[in-house]
Short mmCIF file of C-alpha atoms in Angstrom, two decimals:
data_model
loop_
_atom_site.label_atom_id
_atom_site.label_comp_id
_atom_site.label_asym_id
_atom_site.label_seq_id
_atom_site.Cartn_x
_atom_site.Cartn_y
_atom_site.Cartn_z
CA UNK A 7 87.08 -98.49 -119.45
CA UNK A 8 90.08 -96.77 -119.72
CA UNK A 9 91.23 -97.16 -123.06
CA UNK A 10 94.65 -95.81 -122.88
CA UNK A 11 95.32 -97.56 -119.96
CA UNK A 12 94.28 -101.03 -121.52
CA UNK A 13 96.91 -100.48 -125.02
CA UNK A 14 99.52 -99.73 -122.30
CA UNK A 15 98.58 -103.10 -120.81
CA UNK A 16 98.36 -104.99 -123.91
CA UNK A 17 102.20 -102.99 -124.95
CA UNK A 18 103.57 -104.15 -121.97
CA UNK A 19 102.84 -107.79 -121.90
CA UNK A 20 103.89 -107.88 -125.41
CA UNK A 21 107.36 -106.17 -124.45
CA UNK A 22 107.87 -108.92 -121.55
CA UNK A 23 107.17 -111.86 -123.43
CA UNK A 24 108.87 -112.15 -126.90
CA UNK A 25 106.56 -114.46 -128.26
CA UNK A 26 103.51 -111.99 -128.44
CA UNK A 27 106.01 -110.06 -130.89
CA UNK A 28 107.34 -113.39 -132.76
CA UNK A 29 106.75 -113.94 -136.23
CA UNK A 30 107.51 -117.33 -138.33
CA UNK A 31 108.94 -116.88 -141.30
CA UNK A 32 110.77 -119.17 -144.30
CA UNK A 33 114.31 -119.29 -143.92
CA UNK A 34 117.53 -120.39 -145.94
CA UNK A 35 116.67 -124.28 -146.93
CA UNK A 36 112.98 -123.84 -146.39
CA UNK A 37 113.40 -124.10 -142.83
CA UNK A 38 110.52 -122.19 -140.78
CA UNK A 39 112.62 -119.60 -138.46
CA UNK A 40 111.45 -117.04 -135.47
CA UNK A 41 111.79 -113.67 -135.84
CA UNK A 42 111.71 -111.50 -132.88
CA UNK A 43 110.39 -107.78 -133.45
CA UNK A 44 111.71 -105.28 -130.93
CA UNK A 45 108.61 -103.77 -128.54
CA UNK A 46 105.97 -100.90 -130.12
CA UNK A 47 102.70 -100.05 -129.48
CA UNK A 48 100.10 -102.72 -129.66
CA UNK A 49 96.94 -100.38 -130.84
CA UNK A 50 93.75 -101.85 -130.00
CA UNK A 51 90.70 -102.24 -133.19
CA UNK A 52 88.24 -99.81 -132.06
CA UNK A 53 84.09 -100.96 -132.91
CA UNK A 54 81.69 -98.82 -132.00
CA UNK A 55 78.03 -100.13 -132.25
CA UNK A 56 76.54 -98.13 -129.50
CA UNK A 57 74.45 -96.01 -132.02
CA UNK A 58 72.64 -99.36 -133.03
CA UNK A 59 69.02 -98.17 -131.45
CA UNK A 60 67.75 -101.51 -131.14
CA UNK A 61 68.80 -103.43 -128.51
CA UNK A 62 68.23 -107.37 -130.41
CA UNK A 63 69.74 -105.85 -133.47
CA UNK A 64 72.96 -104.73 -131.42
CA UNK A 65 73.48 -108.00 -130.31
CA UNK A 66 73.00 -109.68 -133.48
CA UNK A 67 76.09 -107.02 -134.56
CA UNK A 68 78.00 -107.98 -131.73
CA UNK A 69 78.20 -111.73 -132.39
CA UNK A 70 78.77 -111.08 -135.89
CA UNK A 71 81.75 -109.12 -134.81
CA UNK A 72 83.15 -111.25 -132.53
CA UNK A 73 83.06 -114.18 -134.37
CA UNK A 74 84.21 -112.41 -137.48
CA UNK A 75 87.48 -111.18 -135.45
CA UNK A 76 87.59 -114.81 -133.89
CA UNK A 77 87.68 -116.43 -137.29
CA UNK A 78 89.96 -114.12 -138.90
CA UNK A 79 93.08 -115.66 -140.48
CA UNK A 80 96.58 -114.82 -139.25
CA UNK A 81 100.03 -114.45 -141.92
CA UNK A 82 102.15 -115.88 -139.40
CA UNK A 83 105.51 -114.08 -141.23
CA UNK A 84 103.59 -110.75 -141.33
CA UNK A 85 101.14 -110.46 -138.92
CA UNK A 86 101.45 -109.91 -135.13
CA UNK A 87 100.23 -112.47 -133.51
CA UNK A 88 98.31 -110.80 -130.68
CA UNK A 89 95.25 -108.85 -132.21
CA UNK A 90 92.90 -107.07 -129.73
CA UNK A 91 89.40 -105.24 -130.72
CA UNK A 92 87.32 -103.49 -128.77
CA UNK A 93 83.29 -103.75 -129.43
CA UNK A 94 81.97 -100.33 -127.62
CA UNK A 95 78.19 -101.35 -127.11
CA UNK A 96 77.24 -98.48 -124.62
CA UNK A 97 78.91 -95.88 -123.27
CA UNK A 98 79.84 -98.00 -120.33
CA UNK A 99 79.53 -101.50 -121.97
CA UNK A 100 82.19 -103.17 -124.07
CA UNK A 101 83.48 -106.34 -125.37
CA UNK A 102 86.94 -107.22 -125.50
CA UNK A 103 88.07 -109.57 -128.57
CA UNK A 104 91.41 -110.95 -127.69
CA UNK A 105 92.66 -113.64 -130.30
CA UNK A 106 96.00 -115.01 -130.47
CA UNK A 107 97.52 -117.84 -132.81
CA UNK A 108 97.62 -120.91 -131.47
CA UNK A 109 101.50 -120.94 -132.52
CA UNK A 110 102.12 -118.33 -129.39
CA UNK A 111 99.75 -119.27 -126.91
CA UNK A 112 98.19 -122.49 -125.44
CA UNK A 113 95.23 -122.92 -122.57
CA UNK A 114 97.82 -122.48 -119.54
CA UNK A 115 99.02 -119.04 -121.60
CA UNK A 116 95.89 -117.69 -120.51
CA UNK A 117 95.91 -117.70 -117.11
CA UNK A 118 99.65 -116.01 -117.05
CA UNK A 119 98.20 -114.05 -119.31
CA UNK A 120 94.65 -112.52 -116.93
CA UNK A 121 96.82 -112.26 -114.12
CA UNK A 122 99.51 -110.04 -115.59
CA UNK A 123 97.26 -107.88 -117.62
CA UNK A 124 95.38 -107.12 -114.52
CA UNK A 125 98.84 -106.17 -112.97
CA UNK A 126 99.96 -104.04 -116.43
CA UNK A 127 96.44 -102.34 -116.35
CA UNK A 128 96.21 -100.96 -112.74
CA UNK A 129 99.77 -99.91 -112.88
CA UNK A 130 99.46 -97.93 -116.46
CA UNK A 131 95.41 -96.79 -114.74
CA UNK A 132 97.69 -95.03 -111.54
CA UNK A 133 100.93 -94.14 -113.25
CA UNK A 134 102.83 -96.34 -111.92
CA UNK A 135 105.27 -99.59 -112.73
CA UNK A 136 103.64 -103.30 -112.77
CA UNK A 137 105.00 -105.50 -109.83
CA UNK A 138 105.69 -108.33 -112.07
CA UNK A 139 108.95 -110.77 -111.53
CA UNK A 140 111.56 -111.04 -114.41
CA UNK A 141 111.38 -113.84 -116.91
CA UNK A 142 114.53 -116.24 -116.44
CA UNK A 143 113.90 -116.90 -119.95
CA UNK A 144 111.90 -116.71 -123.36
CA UNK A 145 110.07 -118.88 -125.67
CA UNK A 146 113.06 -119.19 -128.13
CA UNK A 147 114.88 -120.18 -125.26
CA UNK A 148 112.89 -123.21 -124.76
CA UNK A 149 112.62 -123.82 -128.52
CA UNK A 150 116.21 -124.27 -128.95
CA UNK A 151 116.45 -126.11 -125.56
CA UNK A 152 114.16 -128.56 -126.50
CA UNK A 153 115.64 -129.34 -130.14
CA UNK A 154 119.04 -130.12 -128.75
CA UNK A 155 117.73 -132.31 -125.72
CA UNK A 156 115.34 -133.68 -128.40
CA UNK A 157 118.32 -135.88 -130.35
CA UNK A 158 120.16 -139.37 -129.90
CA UNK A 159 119.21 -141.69 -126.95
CA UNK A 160 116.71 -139.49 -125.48
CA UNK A 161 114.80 -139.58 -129.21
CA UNK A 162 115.18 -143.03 -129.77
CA UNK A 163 113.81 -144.47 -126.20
CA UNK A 164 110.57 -141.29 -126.95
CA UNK A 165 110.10 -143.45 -130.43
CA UNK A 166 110.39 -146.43 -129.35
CA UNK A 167 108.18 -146.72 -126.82
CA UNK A 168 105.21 -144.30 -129.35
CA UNK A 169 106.10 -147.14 -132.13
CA UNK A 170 105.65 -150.03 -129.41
CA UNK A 171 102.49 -148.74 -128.28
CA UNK A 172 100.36 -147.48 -131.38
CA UNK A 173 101.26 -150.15 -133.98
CA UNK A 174 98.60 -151.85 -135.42
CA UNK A 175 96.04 -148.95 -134.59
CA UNK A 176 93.44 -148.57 -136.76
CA UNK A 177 90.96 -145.60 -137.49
CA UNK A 178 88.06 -145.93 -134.76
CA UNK A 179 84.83 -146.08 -137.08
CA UNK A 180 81.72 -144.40 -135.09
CA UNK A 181 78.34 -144.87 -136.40
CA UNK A 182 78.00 -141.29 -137.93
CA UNK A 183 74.45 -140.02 -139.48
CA UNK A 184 76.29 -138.85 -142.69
CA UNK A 185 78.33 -140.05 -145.00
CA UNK A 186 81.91 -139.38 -144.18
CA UNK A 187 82.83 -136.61 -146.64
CA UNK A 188 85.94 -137.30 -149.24
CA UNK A 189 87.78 -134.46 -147.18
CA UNK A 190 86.60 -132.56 -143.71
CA UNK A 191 85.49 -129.29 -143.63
CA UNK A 192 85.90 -128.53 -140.08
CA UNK A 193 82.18 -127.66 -139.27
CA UNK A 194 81.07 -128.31 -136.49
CA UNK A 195 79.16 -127.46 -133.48
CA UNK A 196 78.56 -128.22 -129.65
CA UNK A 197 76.00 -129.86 -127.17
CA UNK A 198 76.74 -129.04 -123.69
CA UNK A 199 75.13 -130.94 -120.17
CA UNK A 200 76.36 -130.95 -116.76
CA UNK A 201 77.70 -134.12 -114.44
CA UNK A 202 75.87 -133.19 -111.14
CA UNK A 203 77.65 -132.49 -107.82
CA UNK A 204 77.03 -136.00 -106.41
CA UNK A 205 77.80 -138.00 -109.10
CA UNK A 206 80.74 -135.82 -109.34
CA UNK A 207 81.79 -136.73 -105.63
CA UNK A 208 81.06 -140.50 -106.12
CA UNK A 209 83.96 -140.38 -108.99
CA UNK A 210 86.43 -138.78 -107.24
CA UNK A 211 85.76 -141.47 -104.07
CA UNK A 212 86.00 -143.75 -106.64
CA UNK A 213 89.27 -142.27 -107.84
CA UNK A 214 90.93 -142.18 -104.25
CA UNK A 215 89.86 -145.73 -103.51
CA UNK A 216 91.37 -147.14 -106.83
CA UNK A 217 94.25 -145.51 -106.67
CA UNK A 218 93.46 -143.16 -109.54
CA UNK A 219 92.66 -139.78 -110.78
CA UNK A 220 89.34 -138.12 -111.76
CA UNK A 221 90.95 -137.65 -115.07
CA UNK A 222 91.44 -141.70 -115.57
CA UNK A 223 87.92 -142.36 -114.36
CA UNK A 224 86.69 -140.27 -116.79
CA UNK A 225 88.42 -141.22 -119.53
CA UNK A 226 87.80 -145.04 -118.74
CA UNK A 227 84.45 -144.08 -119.12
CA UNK A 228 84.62 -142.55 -122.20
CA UNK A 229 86.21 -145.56 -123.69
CA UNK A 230 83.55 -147.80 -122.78
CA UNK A 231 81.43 -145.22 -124.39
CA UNK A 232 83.18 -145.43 -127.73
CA UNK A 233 83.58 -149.08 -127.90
CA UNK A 234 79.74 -149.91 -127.47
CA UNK A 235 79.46 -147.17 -130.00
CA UNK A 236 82.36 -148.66 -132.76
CA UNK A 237 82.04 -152.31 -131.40
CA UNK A 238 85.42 -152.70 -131.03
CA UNK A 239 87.95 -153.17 -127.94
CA UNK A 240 90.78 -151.17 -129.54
CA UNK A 241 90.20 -147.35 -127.93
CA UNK A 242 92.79 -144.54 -129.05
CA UNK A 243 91.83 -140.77 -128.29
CA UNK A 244 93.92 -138.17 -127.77
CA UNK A 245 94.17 -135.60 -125.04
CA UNK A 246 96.31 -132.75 -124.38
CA UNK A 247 99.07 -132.22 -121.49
CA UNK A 248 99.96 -129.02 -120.54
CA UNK A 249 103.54 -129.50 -121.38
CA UNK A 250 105.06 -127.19 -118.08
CA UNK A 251 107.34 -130.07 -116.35
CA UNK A 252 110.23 -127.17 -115.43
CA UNK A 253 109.57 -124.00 -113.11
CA UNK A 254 111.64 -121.61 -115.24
CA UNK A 255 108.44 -122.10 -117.80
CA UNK A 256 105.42 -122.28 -115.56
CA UNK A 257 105.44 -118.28 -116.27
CA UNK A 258 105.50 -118.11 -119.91
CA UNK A 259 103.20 -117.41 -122.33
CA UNK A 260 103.51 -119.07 -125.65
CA UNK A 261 102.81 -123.28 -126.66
CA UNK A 262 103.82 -125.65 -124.93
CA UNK A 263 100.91 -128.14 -124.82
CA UNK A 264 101.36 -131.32 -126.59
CA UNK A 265 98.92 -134.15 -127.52
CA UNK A 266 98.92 -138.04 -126.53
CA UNK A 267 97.38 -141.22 -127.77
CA UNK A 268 96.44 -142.76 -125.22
CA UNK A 269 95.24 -146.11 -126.07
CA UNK A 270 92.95 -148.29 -124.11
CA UNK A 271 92.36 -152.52 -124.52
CA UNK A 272 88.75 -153.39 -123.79
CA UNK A 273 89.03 -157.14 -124.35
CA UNK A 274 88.22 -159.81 -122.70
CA UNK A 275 85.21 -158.10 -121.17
CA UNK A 276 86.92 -156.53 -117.81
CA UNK A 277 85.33 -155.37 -114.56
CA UNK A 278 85.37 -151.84 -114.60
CA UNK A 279 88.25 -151.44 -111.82
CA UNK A 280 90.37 -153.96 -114.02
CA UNK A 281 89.95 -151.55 -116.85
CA UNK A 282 90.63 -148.94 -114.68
CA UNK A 283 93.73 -150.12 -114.16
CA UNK A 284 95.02 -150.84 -117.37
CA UNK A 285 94.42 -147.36 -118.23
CA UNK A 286 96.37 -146.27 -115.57
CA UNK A 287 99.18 -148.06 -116.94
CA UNK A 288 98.91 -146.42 -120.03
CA UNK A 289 98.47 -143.04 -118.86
CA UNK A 290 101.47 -143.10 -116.76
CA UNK A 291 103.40 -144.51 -119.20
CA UNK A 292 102.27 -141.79 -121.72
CA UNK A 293 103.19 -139.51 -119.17
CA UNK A 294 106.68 -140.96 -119.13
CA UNK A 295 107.27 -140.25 -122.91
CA UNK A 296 105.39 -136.54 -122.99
CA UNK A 297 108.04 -134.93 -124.77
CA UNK A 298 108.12 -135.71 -128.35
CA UNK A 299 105.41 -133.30 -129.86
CA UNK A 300 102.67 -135.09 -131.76
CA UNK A 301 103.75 -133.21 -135.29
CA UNK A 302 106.78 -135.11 -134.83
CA UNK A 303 105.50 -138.28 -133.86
CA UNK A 304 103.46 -138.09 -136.71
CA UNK A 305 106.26 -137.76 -138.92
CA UNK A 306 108.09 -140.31 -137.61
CA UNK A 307 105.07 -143.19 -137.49
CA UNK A 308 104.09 -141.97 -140.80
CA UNK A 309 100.56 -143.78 -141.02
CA UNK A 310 98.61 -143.74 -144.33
CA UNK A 311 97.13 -140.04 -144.11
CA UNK A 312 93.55 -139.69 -145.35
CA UNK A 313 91.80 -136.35 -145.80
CA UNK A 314 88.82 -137.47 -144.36
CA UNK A 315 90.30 -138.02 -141.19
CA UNK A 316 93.00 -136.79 -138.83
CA UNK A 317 96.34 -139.37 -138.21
CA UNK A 318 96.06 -141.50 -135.33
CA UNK A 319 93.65 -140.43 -133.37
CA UNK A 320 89.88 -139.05 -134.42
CA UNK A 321 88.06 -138.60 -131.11
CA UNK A 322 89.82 -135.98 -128.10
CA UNK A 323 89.34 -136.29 -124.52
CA UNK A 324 89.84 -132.92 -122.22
CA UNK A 325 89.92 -132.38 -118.31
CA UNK A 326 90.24 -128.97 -117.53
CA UNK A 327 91.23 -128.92 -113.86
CA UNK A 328 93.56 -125.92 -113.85
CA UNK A 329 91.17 -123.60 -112.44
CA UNK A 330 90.53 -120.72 -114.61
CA UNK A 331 91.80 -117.04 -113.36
CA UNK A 332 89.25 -114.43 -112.53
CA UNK A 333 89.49 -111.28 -115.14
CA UNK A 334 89.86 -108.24 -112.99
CA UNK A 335 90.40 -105.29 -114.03
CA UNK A 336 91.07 -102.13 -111.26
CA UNK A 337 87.36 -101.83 -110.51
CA UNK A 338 85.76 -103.31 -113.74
CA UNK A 339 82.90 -105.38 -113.95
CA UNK A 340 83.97 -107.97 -116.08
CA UNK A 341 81.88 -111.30 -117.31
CA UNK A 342 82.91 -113.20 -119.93
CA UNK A 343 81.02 -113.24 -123.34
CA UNK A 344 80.06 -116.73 -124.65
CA UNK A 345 82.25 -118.35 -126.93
CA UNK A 346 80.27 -119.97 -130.42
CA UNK A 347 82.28 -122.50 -131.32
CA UNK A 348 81.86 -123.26 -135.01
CA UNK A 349 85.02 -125.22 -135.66
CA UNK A 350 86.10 -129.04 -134.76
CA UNK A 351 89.19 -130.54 -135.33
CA UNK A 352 88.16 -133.51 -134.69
CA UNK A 353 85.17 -135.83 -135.25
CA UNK A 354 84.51 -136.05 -131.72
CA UNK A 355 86.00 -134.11 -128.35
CA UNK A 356 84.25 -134.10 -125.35
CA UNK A 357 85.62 -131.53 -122.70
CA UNK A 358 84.95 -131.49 -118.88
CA UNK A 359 85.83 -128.53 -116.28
CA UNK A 360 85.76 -129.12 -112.90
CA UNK A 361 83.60 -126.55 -111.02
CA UNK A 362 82.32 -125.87 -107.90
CA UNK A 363 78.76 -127.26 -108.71
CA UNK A 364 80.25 -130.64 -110.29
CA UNK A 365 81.52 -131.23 -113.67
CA UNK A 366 80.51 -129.07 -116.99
CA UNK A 367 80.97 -131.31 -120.01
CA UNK A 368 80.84 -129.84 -123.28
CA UNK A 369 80.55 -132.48 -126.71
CA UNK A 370 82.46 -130.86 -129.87
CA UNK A 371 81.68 -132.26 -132.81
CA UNK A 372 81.85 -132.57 -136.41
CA UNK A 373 78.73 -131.85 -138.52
CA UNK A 374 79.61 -133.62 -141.24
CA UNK A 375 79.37 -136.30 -139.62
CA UNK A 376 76.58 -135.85 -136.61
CA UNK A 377 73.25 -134.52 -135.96
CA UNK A 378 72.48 -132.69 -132.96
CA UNK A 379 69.88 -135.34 -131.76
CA UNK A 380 72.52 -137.97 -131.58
CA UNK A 381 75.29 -135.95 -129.61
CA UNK A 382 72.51 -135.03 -127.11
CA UNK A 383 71.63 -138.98 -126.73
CA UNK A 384 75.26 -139.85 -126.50
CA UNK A 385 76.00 -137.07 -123.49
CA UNK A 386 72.66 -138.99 -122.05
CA UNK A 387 74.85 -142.21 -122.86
CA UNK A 388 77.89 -141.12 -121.03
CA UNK A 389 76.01 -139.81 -117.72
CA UNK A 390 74.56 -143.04 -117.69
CA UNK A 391 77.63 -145.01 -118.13
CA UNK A 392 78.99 -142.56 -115.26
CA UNK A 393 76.45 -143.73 -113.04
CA UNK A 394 76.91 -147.05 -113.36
CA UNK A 395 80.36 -147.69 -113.15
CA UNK A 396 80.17 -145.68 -109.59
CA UNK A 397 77.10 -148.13 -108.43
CA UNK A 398 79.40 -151.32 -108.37
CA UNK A 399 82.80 -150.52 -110.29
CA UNK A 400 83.25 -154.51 -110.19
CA UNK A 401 80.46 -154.73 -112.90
CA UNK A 402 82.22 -156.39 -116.40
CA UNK A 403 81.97 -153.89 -119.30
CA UNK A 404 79.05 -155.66 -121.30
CA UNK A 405 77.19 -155.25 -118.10
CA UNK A 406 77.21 -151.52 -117.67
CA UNK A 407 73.80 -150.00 -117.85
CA UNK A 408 73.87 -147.27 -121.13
CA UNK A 409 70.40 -146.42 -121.97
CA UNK A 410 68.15 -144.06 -119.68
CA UNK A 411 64.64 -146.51 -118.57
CA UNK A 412 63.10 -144.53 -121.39
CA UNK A 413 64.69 -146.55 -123.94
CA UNK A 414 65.00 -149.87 -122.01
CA UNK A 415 61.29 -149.68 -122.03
CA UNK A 416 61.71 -148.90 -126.08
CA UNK A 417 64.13 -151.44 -126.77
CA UNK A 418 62.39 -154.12 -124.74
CA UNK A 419 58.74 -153.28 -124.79
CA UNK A 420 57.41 -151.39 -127.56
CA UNK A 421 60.10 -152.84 -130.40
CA UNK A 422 58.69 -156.55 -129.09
CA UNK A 423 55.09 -155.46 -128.82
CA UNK A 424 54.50 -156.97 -132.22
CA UNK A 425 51.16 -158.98 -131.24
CA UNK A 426 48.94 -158.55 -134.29
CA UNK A 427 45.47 -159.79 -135.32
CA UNK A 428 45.77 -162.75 -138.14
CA UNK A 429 42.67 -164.71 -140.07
CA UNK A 430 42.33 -168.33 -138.16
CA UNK A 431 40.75 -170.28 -141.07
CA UNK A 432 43.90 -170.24 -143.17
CA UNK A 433 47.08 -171.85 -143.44
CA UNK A 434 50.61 -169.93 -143.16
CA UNK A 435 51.30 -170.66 -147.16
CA UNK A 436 47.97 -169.01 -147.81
CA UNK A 437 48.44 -165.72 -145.32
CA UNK A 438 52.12 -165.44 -147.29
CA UNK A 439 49.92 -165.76 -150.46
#
C-alpha cells in the first residue's frame, strides 16, 4: 500500500467532484444552503494495530474500529463529508474505512466512485495524470436544475397522481414479538439466506413469459408475504430508484436516489399472474412520477406522523441489479471486509443482489420489534412462497404453499394429535367436576 499515492487519490476525486468538498449550512431565512470549499488535501486517519500480538484480539480491535469510524456522526456545516481511515493490521495488511454522508453519496456513487479511484491511484502510483473525462456538470448544478423544473404543472400532475394513489393508506401492522416501543431506536440487525440458482432461473422465465421484470416478481412475492403476515390486502413498501434518468449525471457522485410507495391490492383473492399484473401497473406508473423526492412528498401528504413509526411506508423492498465494480488497485489484493450492520430504518427491508450463483437476500430488521428466530422463519416463508408461485403462477393467493413440510406436519399433525385417555364410568358433568 502506497500511502501517499492513495491521499493523492482520495485529493483528486474530491477536487473533480464538488460534492465530496460540499458542506450544508443555515442560511438567511433558515434556509439550508451548499457551500462549496475550494480543493486541499484530503489526509487519510492513520490506525495502526499491527503491534496487537494476538491474532483474535487484533480482530476484535479491528471491528471495533471500523464500526466505531462507521458510526461516527458527521456536522454537515463543518465537517467534510468524505472521511477515510486506514486500519494498518500487518505490515502488508490493511483496512480501508471509507464513510461518506448519505447527503453526498448514494449506492450508484459508489461504483463511479471504485472505478475512478482506481484510475486516480495508478496515475498518482506512476507519476502520471488520471485518464478520466471532464464532468459536463456538478451536483449543485442538478440541485438548482431540479428545483426550477420542480414548480407549476410539472408539480401539480407529480402530486396529484402521489395523492390519488396513497390516500386512505394505513400503517401495515406485522405481528412483531415486542411491544412496539413509544419511539424507535433504530436497532437492529440482519438474517441473511440465499435464493438458489434454479429457483433463480425459474423467476426470471417467469418474468419473460409475463411480461415482467425479476424486480416485479419479487416484489409480488413479497407482498403476498406481508399480507398473510398483517392479514390484510392493502400492501405499501417502499423501494429505492436510482434516480439517473439523464446521461450528463450517470457520472456523478453525490444523491440522487429517491424512494417510492409502491402500493399493491391483494383483494379479491387473485391468481398469482393477475397480481402480477396489477403490480406492474403500479410500478410503471410509479416510475412515471419518480421525480418528486419522498421528503417532499411527505410534506406535501402530511399524514399523522408517529414516532414509533416512519410516514407512509414501514417495510423496504431492494433489488440490487447494478452489478457492483471490482476494487482494484495497481496490483493490490483487495477483498472487501464485512459490513455489521447495526442500524434499521425501517421495521422491515429485505434486500436481494443478483449474483452469479442466484440471488443473495439479506432481511434488515428492527429489534425492537423482532427476534432473530422469527426473521429466519420468515426468509424460510418467502423461499417458499418463491417456489410456489413458479410451480403454477395461476394458483389464487390463499392457495400458495408458505410453510416448509416441517410445519405442515406441525400444524396438521401434532397440534391435532390431541387423543387422550378419559375414565368410561362417568358422565361429561362429572369429568368437568
Amino acid at each position: 500500500m502506497d500511502v501517499a499515492a492513495l491521499e493523492a487519490a482520495f485529493s483528486g476525486l474530491a477536487a473533480r467532484h464538488e460534492v465530496l468538498r460540499t458542506r450544508f449550512v443555515i442560511g438567511e431565512g433558515g434556509e439550508p444552503v451548499q457551500v462549496v470549499d475550494e480543493p486541499s488535501p484530503v489526509r487519510i486517519h492513520h490506525i495502526d494495530l499491527s503491534t496487537v500480538q494476538d491474532p483474535t484480539a487484533r480482530e476484535a480491535q479491528v471491528r471495533e474500529t471500523v464500526d466505531a469510524e462507521a458510526l461516527r456522526p458527521f456536522d454537515l456545516a463543518a465537517d467534510a463529508l468524505l472521511r477515510v481511515s486506514l486500519v494498518r493490521v500487518a505490515e502488508e495488511d490493511h483496512v480501508l474505512v471509507l464513510s461518506m454522508h448519505h447527503i453526498v453519496s448514494d449506492g450508484w456513487s459508489i461504483g463511479v466512485l471504485t472505478r475512478e479511484l482506481g484510475e486516480l491511484y495508478a496515475a498518482a502510483l506512476h507519476k502520471q495524470d488520471a485518464q478520466l473525462p471532464d464532468l459536463p456538470v456538478q451536483y449543485a448544478d442538478f440541485a438548482i436544475w431540479q428545483r426550477q423544473w420542480l414548480q407549476g404543472e410539472v408539480l401539480d400532475r407529480q402530486l396529484g397522481y402521489w395523492r390519488e394513489q396513497l390516500t386512505g393508506l394505513e400503517p401495515l401492522e406485522l405481528p412483531t414479538d415486542h411491544p412496539r416501543p413509544a419511539e424507535r431506536t433504530g436497532k437492529g440487525a440482519s438474517q441473511d439466506f440465499d435464493i438458489p440458482a434454479e429457483l433463480t432461473t425459474a423467476l426470471r422465465t417467469l418474468a419473460t413469459s409475463t411480461g415482467t421484470s425479476l424486480y416485479m416478481v419479487l416484489l409480488a412475492t413479497f407482498d403476498v408475504l406481508l399480507s398473510r403476515y398483517a392479514r390484510r390486502d392493502d400492501i405499501a413498501v417502499g423501494t429505492p430508484i436510482a434516480g439517473r434518468n439523464r446521461a450528463e449525471i450517470e457520472g456523478l457522485i453525490g444523491f440522487f436516489v429517491n424512494t417510492l410507495v409502491i402500493r399493491s391490492d391483494l383483494s379479491d383473492n387473485p391468481g398469482f399472474e393477475d397480481l402480477l399484473a396489477r403490480v406492474k401497473d403500479t410500478t410503471l406508473a410509479a416510475y412515471d412520477h419518480q421525480d418528486l423526492p419522498f421528503e417532499r412528498l411527505v410534506e406535501e401528504l402530511a399524514p399523522e406522523r408517529d414516532l414509533s413509526r416512519t410516514p407512509l411506508f414501514q417495510v423496504m423492498f431492494i433489488l440490487q441489479n447494478a452489478g457492483q465494480e471490482a476494487w482494484q488497485f495497481a496490483d493490490l489484493n483487495i477483498d472487501s471486509y464485512p459490513n455489521q450492520t447495526t442500524v434499521s430504518q425501517f421495521d422491515l427491508t429485505l434486500s436481494i443482489q443478483e449474483t452469479d450463483d442466484g440471488l443473495q437476500a439479506l432481511l434488515l430488521y428492527s429489534t425492537d420489534l423482532f427476534d432473530a428466530p422469527t426473521m429466519e422463519r420468515l426468509a424460510g416463508h418467502y423461499r417458499n412462497l418463491l417456489a410456489s408461485v413458479v410451480a403454477d403462477p395461476t394458483t389464487r393467493l390463499t392457495d400458495l404453499d408458505m410453510l416448509s413440510p416441517a410445519e405442515q406436519h406441525q400444524l396438521i399433525v401434532e397440534w391435532n394429535d390431541t387423543a387422550a385417555d378419559f375414565p368410561r364410568d362417568k358422565c361429561i358433568h362429572e369429568l368437568v367436576e
